[in-house]
Short mmCIF file of N, CA, C and O in Angstrom, two decimals:
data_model
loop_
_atom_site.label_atom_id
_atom_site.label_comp_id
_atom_site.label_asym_id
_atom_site.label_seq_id
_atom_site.Cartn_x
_atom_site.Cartn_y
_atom_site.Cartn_z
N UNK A 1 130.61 111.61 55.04
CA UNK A 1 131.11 112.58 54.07
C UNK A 1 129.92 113.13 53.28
O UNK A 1 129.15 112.33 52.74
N UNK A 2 129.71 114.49 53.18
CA UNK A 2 128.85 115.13 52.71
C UNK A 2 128.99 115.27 51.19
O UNK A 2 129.91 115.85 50.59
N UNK A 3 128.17 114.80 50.78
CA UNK A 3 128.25 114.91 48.48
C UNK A 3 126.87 115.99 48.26
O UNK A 3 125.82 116.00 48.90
N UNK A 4 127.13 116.53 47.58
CA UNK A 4 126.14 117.35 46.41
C UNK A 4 126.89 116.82 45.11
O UNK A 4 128.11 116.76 45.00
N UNK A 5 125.92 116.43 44.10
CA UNK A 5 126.10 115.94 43.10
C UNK A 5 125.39 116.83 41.95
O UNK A 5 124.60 115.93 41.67
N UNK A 6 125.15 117.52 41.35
CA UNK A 6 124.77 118.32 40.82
C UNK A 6 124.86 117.41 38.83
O UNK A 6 125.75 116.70 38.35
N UNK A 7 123.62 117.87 38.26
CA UNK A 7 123.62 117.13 36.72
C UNK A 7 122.36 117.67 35.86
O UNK A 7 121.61 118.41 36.50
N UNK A 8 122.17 117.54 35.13
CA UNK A 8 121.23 117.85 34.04
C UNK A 8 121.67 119.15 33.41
O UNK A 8 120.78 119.90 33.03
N UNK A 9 123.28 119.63 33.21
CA UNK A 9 123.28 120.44 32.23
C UNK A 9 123.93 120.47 31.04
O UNK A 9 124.55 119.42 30.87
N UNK A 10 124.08 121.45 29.92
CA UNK A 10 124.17 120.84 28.61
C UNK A 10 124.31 121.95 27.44
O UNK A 10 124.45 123.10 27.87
N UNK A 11 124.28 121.84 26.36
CA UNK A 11 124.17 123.22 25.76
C UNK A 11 122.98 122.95 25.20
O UNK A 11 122.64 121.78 25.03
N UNK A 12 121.96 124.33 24.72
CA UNK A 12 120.59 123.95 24.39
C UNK A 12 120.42 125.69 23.94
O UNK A 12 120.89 126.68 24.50
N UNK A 13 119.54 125.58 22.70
CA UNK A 13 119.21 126.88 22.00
C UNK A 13 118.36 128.23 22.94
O UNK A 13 117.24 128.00 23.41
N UNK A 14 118.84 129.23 23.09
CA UNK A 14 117.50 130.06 23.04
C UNK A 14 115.88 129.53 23.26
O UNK A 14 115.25 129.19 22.26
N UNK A 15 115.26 129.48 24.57
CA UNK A 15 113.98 129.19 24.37
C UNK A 15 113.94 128.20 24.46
O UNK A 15 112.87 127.68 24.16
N UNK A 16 115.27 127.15 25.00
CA UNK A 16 114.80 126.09 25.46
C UNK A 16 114.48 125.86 27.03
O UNK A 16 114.38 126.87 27.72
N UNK A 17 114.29 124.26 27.78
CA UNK A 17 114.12 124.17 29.05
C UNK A 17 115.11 123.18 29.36
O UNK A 17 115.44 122.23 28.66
N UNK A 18 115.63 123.59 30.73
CA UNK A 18 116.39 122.11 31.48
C UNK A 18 115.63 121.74 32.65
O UNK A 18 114.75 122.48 33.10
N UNK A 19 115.98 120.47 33.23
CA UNK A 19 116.02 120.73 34.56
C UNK A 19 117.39 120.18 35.61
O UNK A 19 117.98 119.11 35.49
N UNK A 20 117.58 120.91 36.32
CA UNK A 20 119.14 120.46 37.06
C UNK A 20 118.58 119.73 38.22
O UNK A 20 117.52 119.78 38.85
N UNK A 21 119.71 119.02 38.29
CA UNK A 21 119.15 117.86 39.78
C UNK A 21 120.46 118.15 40.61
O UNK A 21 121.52 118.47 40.08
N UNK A 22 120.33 118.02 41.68
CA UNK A 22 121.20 118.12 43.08
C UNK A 22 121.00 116.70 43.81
O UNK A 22 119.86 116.36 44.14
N UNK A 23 121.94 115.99 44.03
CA UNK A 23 121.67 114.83 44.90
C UNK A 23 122.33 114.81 46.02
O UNK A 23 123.56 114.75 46.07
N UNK A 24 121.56 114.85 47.00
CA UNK A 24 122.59 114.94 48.37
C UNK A 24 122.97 113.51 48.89
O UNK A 24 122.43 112.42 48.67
N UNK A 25 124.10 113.87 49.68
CA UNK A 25 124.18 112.61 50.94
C UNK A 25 125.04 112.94 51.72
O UNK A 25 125.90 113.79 51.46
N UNK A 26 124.93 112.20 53.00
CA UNK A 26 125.62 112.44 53.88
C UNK A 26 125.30 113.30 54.56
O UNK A 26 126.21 113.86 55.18
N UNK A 27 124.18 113.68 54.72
CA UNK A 27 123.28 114.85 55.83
C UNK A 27 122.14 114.49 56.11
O UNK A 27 121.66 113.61 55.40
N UNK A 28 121.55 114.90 56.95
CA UNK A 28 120.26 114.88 56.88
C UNK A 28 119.50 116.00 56.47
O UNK A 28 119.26 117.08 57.02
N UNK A 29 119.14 115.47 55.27
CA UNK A 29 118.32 116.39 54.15
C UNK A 29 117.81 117.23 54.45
O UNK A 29 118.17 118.37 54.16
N UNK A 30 116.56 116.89 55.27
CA UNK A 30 115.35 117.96 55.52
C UNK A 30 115.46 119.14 57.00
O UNK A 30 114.69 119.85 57.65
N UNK A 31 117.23 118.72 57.00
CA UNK A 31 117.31 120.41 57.82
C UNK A 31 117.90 121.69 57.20
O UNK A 31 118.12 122.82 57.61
N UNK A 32 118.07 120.98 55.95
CA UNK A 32 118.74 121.77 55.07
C UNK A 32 118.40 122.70 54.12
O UNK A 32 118.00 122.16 53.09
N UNK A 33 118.40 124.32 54.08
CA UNK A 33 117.70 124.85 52.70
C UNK A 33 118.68 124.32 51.75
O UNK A 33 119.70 123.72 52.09
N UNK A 34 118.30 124.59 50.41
CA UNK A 34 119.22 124.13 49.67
C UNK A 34 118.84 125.68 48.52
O UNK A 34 117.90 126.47 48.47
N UNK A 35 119.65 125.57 48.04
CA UNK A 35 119.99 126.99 47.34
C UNK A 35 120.83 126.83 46.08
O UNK A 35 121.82 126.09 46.12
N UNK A 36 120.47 127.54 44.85
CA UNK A 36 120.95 127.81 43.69
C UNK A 36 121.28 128.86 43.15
O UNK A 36 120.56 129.77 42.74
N UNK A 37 122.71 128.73 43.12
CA UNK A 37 123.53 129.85 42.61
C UNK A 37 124.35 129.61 41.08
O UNK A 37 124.54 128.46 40.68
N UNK A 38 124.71 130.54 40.46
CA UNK A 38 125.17 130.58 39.17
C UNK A 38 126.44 130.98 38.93
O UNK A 38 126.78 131.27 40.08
N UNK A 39 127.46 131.22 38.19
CA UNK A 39 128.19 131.90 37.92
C UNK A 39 128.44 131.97 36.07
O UNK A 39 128.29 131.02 35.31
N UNK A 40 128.67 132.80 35.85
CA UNK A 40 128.91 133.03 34.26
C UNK A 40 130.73 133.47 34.33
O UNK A 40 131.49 133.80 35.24
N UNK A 41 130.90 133.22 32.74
CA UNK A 41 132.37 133.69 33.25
C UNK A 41 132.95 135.03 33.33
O UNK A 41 132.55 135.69 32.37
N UNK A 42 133.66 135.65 34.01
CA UNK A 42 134.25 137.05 34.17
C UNK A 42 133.40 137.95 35.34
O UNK A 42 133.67 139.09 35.75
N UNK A 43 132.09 136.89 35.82
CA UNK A 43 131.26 137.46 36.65
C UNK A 43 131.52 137.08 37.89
O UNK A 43 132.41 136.31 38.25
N UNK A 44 130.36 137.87 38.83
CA UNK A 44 130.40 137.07 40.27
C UNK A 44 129.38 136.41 40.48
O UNK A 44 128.20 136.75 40.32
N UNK A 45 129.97 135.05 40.98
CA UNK A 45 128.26 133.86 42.00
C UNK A 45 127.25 135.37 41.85
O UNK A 45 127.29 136.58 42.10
N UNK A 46 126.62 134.62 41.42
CA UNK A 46 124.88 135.19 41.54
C UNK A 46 123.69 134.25 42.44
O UNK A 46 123.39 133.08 42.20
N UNK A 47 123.25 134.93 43.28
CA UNK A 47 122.13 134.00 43.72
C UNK A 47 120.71 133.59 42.98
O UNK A 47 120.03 134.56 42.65
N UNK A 48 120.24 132.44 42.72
CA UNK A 48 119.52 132.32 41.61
C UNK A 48 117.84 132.29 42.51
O UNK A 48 116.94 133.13 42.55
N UNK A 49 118.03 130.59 43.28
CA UNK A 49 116.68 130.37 44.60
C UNK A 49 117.46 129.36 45.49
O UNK A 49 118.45 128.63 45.54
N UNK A 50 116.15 129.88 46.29
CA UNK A 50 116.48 129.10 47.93
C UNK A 50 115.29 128.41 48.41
O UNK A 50 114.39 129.11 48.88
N UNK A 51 115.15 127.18 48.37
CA UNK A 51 114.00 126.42 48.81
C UNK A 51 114.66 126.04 50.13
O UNK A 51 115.82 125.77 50.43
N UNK A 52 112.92 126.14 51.19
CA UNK A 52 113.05 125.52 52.98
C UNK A 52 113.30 124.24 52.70
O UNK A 52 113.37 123.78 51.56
N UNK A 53 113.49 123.47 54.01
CA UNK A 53 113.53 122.63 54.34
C UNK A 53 112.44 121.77 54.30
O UNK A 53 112.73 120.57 54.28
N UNK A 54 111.41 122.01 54.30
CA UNK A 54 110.10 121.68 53.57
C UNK A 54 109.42 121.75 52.00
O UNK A 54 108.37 121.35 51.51
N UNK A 55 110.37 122.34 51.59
CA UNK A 55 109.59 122.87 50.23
C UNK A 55 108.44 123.79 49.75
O UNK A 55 107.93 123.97 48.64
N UNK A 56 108.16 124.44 51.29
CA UNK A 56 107.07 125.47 51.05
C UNK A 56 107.65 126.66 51.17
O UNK A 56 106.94 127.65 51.34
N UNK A 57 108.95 126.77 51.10
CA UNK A 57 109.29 128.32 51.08
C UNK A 57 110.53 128.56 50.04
O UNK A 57 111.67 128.11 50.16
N UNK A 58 110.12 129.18 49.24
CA UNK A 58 111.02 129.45 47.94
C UNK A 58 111.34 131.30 48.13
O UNK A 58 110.51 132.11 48.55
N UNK A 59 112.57 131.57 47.74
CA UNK A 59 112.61 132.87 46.99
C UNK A 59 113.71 132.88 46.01
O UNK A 59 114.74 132.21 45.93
N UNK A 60 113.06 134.12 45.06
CA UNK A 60 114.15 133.56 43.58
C UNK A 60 114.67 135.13 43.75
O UNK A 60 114.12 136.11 44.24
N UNK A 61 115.97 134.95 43.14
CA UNK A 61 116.89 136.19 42.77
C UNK A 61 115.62 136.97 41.59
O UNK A 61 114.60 136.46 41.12
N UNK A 62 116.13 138.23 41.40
CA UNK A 62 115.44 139.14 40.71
C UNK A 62 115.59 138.70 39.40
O UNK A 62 116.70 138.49 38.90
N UNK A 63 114.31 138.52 38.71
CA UNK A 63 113.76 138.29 37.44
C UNK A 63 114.09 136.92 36.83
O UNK A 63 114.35 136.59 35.67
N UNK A 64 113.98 136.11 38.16
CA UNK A 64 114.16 134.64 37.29
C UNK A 64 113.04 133.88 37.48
O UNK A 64 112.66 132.94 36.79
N UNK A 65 112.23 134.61 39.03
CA UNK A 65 111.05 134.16 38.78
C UNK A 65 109.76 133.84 37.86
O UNK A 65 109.54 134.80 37.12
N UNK A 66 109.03 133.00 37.72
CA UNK A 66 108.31 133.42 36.14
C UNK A 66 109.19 132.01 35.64
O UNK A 66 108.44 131.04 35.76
N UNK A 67 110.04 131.74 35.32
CA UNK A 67 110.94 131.18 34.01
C UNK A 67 111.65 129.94 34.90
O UNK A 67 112.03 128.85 34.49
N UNK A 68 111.71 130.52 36.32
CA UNK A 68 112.59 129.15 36.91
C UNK A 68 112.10 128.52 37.95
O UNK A 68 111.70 129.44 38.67
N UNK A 69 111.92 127.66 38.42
CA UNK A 69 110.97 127.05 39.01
C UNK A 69 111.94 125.81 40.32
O UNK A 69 112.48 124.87 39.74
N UNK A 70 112.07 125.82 41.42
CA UNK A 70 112.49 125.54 41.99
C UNK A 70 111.85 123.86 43.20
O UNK A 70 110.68 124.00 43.57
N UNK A 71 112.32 122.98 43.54
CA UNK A 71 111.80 122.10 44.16
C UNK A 71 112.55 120.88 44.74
O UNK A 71 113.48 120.25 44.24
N UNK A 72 112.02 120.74 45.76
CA UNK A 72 112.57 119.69 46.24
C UNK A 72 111.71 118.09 46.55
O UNK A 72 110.48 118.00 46.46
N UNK A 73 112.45 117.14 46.84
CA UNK A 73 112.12 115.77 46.63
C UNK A 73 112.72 115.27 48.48
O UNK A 73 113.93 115.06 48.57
N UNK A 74 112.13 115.17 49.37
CA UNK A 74 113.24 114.77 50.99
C UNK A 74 113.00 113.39 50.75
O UNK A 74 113.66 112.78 51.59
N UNK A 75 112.23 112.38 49.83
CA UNK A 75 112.63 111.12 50.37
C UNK A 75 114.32 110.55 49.31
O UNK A 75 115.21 109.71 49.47
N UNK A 76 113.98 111.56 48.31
CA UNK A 76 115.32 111.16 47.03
C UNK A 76 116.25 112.18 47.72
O UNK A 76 117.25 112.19 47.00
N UNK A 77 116.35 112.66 48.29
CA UNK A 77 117.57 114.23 49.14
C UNK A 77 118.16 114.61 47.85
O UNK A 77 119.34 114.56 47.52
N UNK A 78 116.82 115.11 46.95
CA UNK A 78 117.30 116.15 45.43
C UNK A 78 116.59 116.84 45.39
O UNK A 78 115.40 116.72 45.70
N UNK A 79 117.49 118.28 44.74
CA UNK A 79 116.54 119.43 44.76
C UNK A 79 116.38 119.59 43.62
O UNK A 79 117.49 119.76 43.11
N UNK A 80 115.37 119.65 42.69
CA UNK A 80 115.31 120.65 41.23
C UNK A 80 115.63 121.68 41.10
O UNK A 80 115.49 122.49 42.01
N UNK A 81 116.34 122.10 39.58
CA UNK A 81 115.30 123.73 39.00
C UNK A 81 115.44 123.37 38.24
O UNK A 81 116.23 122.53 37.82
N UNK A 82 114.29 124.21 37.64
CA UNK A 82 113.42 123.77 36.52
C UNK A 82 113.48 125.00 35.65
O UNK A 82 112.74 125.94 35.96
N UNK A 83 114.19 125.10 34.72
CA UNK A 83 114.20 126.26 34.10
C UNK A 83 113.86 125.93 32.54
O UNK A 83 114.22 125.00 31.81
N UNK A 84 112.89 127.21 32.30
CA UNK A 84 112.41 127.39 30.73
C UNK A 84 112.50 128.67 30.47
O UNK A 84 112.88 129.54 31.26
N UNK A 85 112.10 128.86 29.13
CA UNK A 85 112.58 130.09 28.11
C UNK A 85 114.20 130.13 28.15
O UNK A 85 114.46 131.31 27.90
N UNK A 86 115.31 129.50 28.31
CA UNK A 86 116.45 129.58 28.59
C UNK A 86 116.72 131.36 27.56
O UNK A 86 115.98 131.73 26.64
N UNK A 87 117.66 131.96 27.96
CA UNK A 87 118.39 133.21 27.27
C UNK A 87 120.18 132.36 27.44
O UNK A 87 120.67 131.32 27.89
N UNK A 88 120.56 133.47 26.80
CA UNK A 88 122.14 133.22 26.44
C UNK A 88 122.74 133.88 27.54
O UNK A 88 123.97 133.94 27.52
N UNK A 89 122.11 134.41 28.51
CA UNK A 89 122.70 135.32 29.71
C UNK A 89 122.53 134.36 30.60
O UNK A 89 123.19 134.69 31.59
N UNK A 90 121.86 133.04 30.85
CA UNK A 90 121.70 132.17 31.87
C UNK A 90 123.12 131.15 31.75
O UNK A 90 123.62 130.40 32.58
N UNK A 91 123.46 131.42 30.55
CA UNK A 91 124.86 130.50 30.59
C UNK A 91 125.82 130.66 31.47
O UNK A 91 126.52 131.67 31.40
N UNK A 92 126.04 129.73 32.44
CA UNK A 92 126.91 129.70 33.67
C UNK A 92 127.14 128.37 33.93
O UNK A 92 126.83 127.55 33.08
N UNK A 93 127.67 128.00 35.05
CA UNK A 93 128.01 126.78 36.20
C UNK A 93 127.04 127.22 37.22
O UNK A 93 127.01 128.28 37.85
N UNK A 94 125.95 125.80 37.25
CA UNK A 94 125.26 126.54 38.00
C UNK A 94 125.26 125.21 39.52
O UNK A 94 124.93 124.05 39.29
N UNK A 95 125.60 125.58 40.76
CA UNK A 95 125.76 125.11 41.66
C UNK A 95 124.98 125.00 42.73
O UNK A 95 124.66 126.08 43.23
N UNK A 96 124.29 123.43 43.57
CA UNK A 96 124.10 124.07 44.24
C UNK A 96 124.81 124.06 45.90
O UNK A 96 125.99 123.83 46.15
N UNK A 97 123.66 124.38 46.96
CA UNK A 97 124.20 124.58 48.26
C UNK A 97 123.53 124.20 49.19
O UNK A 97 122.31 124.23 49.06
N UNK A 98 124.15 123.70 50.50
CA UNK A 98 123.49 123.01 51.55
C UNK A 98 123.51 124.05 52.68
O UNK A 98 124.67 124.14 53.09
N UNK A 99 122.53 125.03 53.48
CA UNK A 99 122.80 125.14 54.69
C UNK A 99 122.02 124.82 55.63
O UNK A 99 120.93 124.40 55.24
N UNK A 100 122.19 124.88 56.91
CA UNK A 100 121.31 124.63 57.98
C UNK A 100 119.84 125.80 58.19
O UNK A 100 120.10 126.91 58.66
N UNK A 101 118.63 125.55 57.89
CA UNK A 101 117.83 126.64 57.47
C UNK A 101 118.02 127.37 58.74
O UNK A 101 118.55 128.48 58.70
N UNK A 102 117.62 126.82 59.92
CA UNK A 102 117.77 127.86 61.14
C UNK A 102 118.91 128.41 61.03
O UNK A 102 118.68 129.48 61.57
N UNK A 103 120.11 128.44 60.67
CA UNK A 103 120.79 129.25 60.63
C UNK A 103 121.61 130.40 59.95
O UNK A 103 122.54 131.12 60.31
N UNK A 104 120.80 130.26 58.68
CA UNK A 104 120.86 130.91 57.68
C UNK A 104 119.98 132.50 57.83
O UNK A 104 118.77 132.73 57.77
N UNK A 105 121.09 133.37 58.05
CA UNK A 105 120.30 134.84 57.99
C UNK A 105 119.98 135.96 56.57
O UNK A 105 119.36 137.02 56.40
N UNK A 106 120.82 134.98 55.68
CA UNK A 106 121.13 136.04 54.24
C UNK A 106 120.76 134.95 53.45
O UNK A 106 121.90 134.52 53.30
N UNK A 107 120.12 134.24 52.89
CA UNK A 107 120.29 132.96 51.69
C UNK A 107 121.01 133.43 50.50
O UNK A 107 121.63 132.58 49.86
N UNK A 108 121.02 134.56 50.13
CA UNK A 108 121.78 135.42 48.77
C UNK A 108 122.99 134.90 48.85
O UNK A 108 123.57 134.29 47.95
N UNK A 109 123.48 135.19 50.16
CA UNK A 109 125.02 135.07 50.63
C UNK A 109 125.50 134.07 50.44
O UNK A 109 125.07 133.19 51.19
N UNK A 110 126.47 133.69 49.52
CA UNK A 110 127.15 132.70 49.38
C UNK A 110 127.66 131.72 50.43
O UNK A 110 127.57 130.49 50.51
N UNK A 111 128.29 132.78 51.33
CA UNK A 111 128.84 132.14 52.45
C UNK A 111 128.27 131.64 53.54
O UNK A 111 129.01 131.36 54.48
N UNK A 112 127.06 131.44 53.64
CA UNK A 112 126.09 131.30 54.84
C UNK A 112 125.95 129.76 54.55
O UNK A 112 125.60 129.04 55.49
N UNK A 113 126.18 129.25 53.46
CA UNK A 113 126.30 127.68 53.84
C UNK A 113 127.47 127.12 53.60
O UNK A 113 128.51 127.70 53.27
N UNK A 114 127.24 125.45 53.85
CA UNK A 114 128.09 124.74 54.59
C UNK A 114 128.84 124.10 53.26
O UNK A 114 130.00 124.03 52.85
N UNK A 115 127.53 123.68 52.82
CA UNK A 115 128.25 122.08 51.60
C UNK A 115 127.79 122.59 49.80
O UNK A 115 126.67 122.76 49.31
N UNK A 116 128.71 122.68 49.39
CA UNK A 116 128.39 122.68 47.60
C UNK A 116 128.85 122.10 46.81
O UNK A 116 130.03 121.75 46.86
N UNK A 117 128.14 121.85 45.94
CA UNK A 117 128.42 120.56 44.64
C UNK A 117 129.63 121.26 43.52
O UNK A 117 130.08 122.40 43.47
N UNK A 118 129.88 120.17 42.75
CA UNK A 118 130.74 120.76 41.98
C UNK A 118 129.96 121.75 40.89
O UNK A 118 130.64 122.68 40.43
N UNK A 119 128.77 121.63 40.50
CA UNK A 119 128.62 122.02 39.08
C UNK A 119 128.34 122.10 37.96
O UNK A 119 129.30 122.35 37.23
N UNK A 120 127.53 122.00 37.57
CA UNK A 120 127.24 121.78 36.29
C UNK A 120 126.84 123.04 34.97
O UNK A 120 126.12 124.03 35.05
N UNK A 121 127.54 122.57 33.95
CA UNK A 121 127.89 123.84 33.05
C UNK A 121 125.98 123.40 32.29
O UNK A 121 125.39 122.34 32.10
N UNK A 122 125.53 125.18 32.00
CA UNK A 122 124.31 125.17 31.27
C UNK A 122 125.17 126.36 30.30
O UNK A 122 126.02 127.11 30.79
N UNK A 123 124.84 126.38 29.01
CA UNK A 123 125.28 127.08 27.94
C UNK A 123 124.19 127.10 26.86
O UNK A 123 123.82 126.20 26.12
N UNK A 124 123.73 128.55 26.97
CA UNK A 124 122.65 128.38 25.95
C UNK A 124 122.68 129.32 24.72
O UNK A 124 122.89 130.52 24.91
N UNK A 125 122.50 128.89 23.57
CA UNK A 125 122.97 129.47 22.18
C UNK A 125 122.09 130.30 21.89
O UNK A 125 120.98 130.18 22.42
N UNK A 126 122.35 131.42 20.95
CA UNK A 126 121.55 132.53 20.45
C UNK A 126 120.60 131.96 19.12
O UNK A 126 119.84 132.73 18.53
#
């Protein structure tokens, strides 16, 4: 049985930093990109980043680069992000996702993977 466990979020001021952890199991980790997506409420999933299966290939959604910082761990099967300067617009559920990297043609796309965690709420104050 496949788990994403998703944790480290919280409410925290303007200008602060988190970092979110993803814990996998039940796969084998390192065929997996793993990917971070958001949602705020009244909005749609936003794609945030997508780290390889190695950890040498990252890309971040538009303008989070700079501020969010993405990574993975294959002997713990957890992925980071690492986010600082928090804004009040980053407040969402932010989730992440398991797919098979070879087979992933869109990483944006929600639907291109397999396994996602429940969630974790980040809420950040003005």
């Amino acid at each position: 049985q496949v788990q994403l466990v998703e944790s480290g979020g919280g409410l925290v001021q303007a200008g602060d930093s988190l970092r979110l952890s993803c814990a996998a199991s039940g796969l084998t980790f390192s065929r997996y990109a793993l990917t971070w997506f958001r949602q705020a409420p009244g909005k749609e999933r936003e794609f945030v980043v997508s780290i390889s299966w190695s950890g040498g290939g990252t890309f971040y959604g538009d303008s989070l680069r700079g501020r969010f910082t993405v990574s993975r761990d294959n002997v713990k099967n957890t992925v980071y992000l690492q986010m600082n300067s928090l804004k009040p617009e980053d407040t969402a559920v932010y989730s992440c996702a398991a797919g098979v990297e070879r087979e992933i043609a869109d990483p944006t796309d929600y639907l291109e993977y397999d396994y996602w965690g429940q969630g974790t709420q980040v809420t950040v104050s003005s």
